[in-house]
XYZ file of C-alpha atoms in Angstrom:
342
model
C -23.626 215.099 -128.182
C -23.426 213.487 -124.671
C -21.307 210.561 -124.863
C -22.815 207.806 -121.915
C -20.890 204.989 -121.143
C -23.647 202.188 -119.762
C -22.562 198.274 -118.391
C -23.795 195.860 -115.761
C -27.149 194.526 -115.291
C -30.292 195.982 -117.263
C -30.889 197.968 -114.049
C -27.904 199.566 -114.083
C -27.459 200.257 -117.237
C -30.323 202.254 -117.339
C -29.234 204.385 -114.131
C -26.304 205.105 -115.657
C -28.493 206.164 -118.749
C -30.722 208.045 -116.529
C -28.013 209.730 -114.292
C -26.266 210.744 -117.306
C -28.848 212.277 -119.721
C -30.784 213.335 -116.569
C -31.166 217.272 -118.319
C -31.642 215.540 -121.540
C -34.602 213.043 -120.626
C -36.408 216.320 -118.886
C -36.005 218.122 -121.642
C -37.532 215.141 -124.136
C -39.862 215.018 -122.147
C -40.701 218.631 -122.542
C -40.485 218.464 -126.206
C -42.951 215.579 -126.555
C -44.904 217.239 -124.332
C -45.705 219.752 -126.532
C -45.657 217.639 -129.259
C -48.243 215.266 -128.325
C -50.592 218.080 -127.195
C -50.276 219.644 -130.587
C -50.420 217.039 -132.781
C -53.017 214.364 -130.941
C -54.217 216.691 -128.016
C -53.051 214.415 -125.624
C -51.614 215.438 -121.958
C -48.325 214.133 -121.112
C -50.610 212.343 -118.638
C -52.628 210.947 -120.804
C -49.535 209.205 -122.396
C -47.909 208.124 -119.763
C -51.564 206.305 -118.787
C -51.617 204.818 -122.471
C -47.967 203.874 -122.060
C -48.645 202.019 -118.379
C -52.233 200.783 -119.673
C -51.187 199.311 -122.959
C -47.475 198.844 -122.936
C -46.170 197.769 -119.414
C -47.570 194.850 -118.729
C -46.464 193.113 -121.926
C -42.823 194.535 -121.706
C -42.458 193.445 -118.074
C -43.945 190.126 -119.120
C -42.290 189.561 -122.049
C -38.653 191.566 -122.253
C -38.205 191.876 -118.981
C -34.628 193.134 -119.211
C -35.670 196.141 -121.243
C -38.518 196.874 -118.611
C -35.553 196.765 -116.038
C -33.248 199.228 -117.715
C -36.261 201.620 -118.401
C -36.441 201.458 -114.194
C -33.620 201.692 -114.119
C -33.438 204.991 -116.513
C -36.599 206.454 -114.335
C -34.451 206.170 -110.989
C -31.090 207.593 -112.383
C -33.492 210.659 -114.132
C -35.575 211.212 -111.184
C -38.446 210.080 -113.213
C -41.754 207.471 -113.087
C -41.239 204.458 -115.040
C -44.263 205.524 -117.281
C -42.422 208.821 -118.385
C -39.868 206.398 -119.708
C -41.966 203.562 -121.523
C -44.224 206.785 -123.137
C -40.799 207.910 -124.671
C -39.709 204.485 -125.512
C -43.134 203.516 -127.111
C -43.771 207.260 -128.414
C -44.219 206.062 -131.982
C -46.871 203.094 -131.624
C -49.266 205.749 -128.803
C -49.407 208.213 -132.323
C -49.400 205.471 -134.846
C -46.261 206.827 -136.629
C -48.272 211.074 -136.603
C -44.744 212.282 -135.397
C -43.228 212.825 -139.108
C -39.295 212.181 -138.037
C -37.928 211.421 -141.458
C -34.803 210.461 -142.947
C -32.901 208.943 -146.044
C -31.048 205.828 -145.981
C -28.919 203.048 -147.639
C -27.315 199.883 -147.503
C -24.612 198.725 -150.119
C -21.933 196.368 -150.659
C -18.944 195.891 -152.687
C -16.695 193.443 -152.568
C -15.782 193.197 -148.880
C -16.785 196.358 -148.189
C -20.244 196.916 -146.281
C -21.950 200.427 -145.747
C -24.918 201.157 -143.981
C -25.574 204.880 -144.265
C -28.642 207.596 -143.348
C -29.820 211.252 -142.492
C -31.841 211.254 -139.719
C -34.259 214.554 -139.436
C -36.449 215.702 -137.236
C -37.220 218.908 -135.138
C -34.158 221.071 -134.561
C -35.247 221.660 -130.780
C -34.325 217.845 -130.720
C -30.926 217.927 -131.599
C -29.935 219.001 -128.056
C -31.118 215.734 -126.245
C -29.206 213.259 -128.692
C -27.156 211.175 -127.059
C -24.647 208.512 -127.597
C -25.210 205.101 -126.243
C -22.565 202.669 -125.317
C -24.429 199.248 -123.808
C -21.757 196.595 -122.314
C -24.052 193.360 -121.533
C -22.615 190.083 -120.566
C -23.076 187.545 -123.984
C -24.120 189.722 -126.123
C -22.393 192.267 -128.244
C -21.282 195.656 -127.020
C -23.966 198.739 -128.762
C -22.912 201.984 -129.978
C -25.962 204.010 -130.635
C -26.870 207.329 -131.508
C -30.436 207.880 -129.676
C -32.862 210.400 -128.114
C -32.606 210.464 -124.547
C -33.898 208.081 -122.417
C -34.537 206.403 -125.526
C -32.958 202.142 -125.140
C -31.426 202.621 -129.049
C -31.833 203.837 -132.419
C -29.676 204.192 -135.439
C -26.612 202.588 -134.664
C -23.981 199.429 -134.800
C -22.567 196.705 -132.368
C -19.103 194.589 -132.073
C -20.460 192.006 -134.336
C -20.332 194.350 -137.381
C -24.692 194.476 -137.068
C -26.065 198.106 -138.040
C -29.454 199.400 -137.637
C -31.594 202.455 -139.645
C -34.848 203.282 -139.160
C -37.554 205.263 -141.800
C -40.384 206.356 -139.925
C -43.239 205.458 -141.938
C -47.438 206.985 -141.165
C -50.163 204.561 -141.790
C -53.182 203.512 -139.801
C -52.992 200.835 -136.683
C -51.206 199.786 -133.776
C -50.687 196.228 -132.308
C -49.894 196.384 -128.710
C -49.019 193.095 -127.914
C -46.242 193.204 -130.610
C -42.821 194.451 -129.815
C -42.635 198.494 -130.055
C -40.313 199.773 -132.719
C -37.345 201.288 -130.773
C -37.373 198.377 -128.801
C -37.079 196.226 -132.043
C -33.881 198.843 -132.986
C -32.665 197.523 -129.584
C -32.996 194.006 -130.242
C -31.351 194.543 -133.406
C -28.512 195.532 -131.706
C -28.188 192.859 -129.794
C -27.899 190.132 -132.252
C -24.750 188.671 -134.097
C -25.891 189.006 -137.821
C -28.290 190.780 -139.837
C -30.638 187.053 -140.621
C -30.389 186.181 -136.842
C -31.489 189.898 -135.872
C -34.426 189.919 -138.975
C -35.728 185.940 -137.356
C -35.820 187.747 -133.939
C -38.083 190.770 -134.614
C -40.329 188.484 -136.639
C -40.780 185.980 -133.927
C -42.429 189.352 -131.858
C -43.598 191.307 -134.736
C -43.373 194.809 -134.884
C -46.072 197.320 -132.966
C -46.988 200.033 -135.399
C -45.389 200.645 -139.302
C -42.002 201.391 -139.441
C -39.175 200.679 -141.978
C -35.959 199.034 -140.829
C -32.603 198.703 -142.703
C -30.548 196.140 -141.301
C -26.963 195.030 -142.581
C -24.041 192.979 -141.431
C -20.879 192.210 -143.821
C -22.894 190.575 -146.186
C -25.339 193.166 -147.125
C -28.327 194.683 -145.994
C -32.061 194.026 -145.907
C -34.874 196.406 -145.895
C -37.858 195.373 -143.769
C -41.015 197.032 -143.737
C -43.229 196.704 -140.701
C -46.819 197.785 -140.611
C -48.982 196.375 -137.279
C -50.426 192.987 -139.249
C -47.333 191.985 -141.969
C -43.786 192.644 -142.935
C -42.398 192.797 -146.364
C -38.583 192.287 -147.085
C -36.712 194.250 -149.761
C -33.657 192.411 -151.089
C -30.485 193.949 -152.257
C -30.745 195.158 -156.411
C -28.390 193.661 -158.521
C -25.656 196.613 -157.216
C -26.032 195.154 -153.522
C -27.803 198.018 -152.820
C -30.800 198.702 -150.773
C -32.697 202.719 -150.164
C -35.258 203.614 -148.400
C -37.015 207.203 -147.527
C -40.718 207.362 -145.343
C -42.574 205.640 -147.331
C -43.730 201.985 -148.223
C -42.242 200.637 -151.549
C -43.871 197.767 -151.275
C -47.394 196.319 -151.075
C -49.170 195.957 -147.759
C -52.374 194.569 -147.914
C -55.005 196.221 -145.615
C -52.829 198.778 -143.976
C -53.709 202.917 -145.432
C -50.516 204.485 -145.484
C -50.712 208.503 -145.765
C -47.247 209.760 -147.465
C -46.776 213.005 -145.596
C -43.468 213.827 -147.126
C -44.059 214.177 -151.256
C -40.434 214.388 -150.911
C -39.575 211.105 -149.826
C -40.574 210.041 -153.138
C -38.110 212.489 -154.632
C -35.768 211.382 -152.049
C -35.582 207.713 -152.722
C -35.104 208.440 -156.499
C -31.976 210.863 -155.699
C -30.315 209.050 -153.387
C -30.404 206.371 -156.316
C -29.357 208.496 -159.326
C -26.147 209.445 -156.535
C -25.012 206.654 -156.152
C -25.295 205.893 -160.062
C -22.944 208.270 -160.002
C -20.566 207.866 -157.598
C -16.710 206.832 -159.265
C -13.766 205.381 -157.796
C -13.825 202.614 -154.898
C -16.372 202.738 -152.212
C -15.460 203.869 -148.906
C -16.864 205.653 -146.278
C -15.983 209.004 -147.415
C -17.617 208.713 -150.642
C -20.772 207.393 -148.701
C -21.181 210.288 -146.625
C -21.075 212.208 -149.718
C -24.545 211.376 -150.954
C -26.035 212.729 -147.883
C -24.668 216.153 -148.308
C -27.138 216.474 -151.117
C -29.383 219.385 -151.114
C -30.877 219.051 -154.522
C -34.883 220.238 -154.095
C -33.715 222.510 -150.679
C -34.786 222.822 -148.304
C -36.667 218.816 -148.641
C -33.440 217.617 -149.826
C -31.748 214.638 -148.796
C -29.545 217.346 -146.547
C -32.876 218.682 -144.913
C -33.357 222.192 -143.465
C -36.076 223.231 -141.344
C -37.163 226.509 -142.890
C -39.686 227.818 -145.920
C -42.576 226.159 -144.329
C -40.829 222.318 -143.682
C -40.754 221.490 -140.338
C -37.745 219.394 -140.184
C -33.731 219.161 -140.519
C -30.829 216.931 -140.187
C -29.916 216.662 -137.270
C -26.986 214.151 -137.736
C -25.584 211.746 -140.411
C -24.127 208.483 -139.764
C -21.883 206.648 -141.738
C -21.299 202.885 -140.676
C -18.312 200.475 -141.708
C -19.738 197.309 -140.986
C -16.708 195.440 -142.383
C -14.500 196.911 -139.703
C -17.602 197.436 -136.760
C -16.700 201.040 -137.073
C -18.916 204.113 -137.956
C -18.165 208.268 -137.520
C -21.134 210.602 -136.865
C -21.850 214.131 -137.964
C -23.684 216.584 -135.906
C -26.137 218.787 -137.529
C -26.264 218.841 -141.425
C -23.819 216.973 -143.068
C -23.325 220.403 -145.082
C -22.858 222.695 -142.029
C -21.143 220.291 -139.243
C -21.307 220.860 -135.706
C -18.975 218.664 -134.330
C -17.509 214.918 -135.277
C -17.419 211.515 -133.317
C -15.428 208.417 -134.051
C -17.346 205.348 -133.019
C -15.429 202.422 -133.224
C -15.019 198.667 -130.783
């Protein structure tokens, strides 16, 4: 993965973004492109117009320092602003149709603190990944692992804060409401897991999505549709899992599970950890998502016999010691390794 190294103002934090990942952002572009066409016959034009119609004004207005690092993406990639917002806001203009799944987990023991998941999508994907590293003045520093020209996804700061996302499909969209990546983002920004959960409910989130978010003292799971949010506490092993679906009740929101297997996910990922002897540690965490038990819609995910998505990297964070390390590709066949660490 590229490795982008981003400080300054919002504006140029973005350019160095866009400079960067300038191959990258064309190419996710490309991809979603396609993507959109296929799945919601919608022109890339026709996005960016929903993106500059519906989104713009109300980031500009109210998170103005994301709208300036999106500019400030567009200018280092040679790109309009409105390519950037549609890939930033990508989720909310399909309410959640793109089916980017993944498996996930929070747990603590004694001082130790583990926020873990697979995240799987598209293989043609993998290529414009990218890792983040955001230097702002009073706030934490961000490592993230994102797509490109993407402000964050899954990923950790200096303050021992991690962030995991589930994508989740139901019905509705909020636009006034802060879009999900840009929620990851804030996330990211914040000193603890309560002060980053107060934040994102103070904007509410755009369209459904399910967010794990942990500090040293645990993790909390917080389901977003586009009217409510439902928290799910730690069990009594300080754990928390999730998959791409909602486990618990939102009234007046139609969810359509589109992966059976995130039931079947959710329930292994469980009985694993069950399992799991000796002392936790971050080796023994990254073992649960090597799983490939009901292949290829395994926890491990491969994108063949008819599924239509893979692993494309695992992430392991220490959030006792703000550090995480990253596997390209599936956990079971690695491309290469990172270190991520403050």
């Amino acid at each position: 993965m590229l490795q982008i190294q981003c400080s300054g103002t919002p504006f140029e934090i973005g350019h160095h973004h866009g400079s960067a990942a300038k191959e990258l952002i064309e190419r996710c572009i490309a991809f979603y492109t396609t993507l959109f066409q296929d799945s919601a016959k919608l022109t890339w034009s026709q996005v960016r117009d929903v993106a500059t119609r519906e989104f713009e004004p109300r980031i500009r207005t109210n998170w103005p320092a994301y709208y300036e690092e999106m500019r400030g993406i567009a200018a280092g990639a040679g790109k309009q602003v409105s390519d950037i917002i549609a890939l930033n806001v990508r989720t909310e203009i399909t309410f959640g149709l793109f089916s980017d799944g993944c498996t996930a987990l929070s747990w603590r023991e004694g001082e130790a603190s583990f926020l873990a998941q697979n995240w799987d999508w598209m293989r043609q994907q993998k290529e414009n990944l990218v890792i983040l590293t955001i230097e702002q003045a009073g706030k934490p520093t961000i490592k993230t692992v994102a797509e490109a020209g993407m402000l964050a996804k899954i990923g950790l700061n200096s303050s021992g804060v991690g962030v995991c996302l589930n994508a989740i499909r139901a019905k509705g969209m909020y636009p006034s409401r802060l879009p999900c990546h840009l929620g990851l983002r804030m996330v990211l920004e914040s000193e603890s897991r309560d002060e980053a959960i107060a934040k994102l409910e103070g904007f509410g989130i755009a369209s459904s999505c399910h967010m794990l978010v942990a500090d040293r003292t645990g993790g909390i799971g917080v389901e977003w549709s586009h009217i409510d949010v439902a928290k799910l506490a730690m069990n009594d092993a300080n754990q928390v899992f999730h998959s791409n679906h909602f486990l618990l009740p939102h009234t007046g929101v139609t969810e359509t599970v589109w992966l059976e297997d995130s039931r079947v996910r959710i329930k292994r990922v469980e009985e694993l950890c069950s399992k799991l002897e000796g002392t936790l540690c971050l080796r023994s965490v990254q073992s649960i998502f090597t799983d490939e038990s009901n292949y290829p819609y395994s926890i491990c995910r491969a994108q063949e016999q008819g599924n239509h998505s893979e692993t494309l990297f695992n992430i392991v964070m220490d959030l006792t010691n703000s550090a995480a390390k990253v596997i390209e590709g599936r956990p079971t066949e690695p491309e290469a390794f990172y270190e991520l660490s403050f």
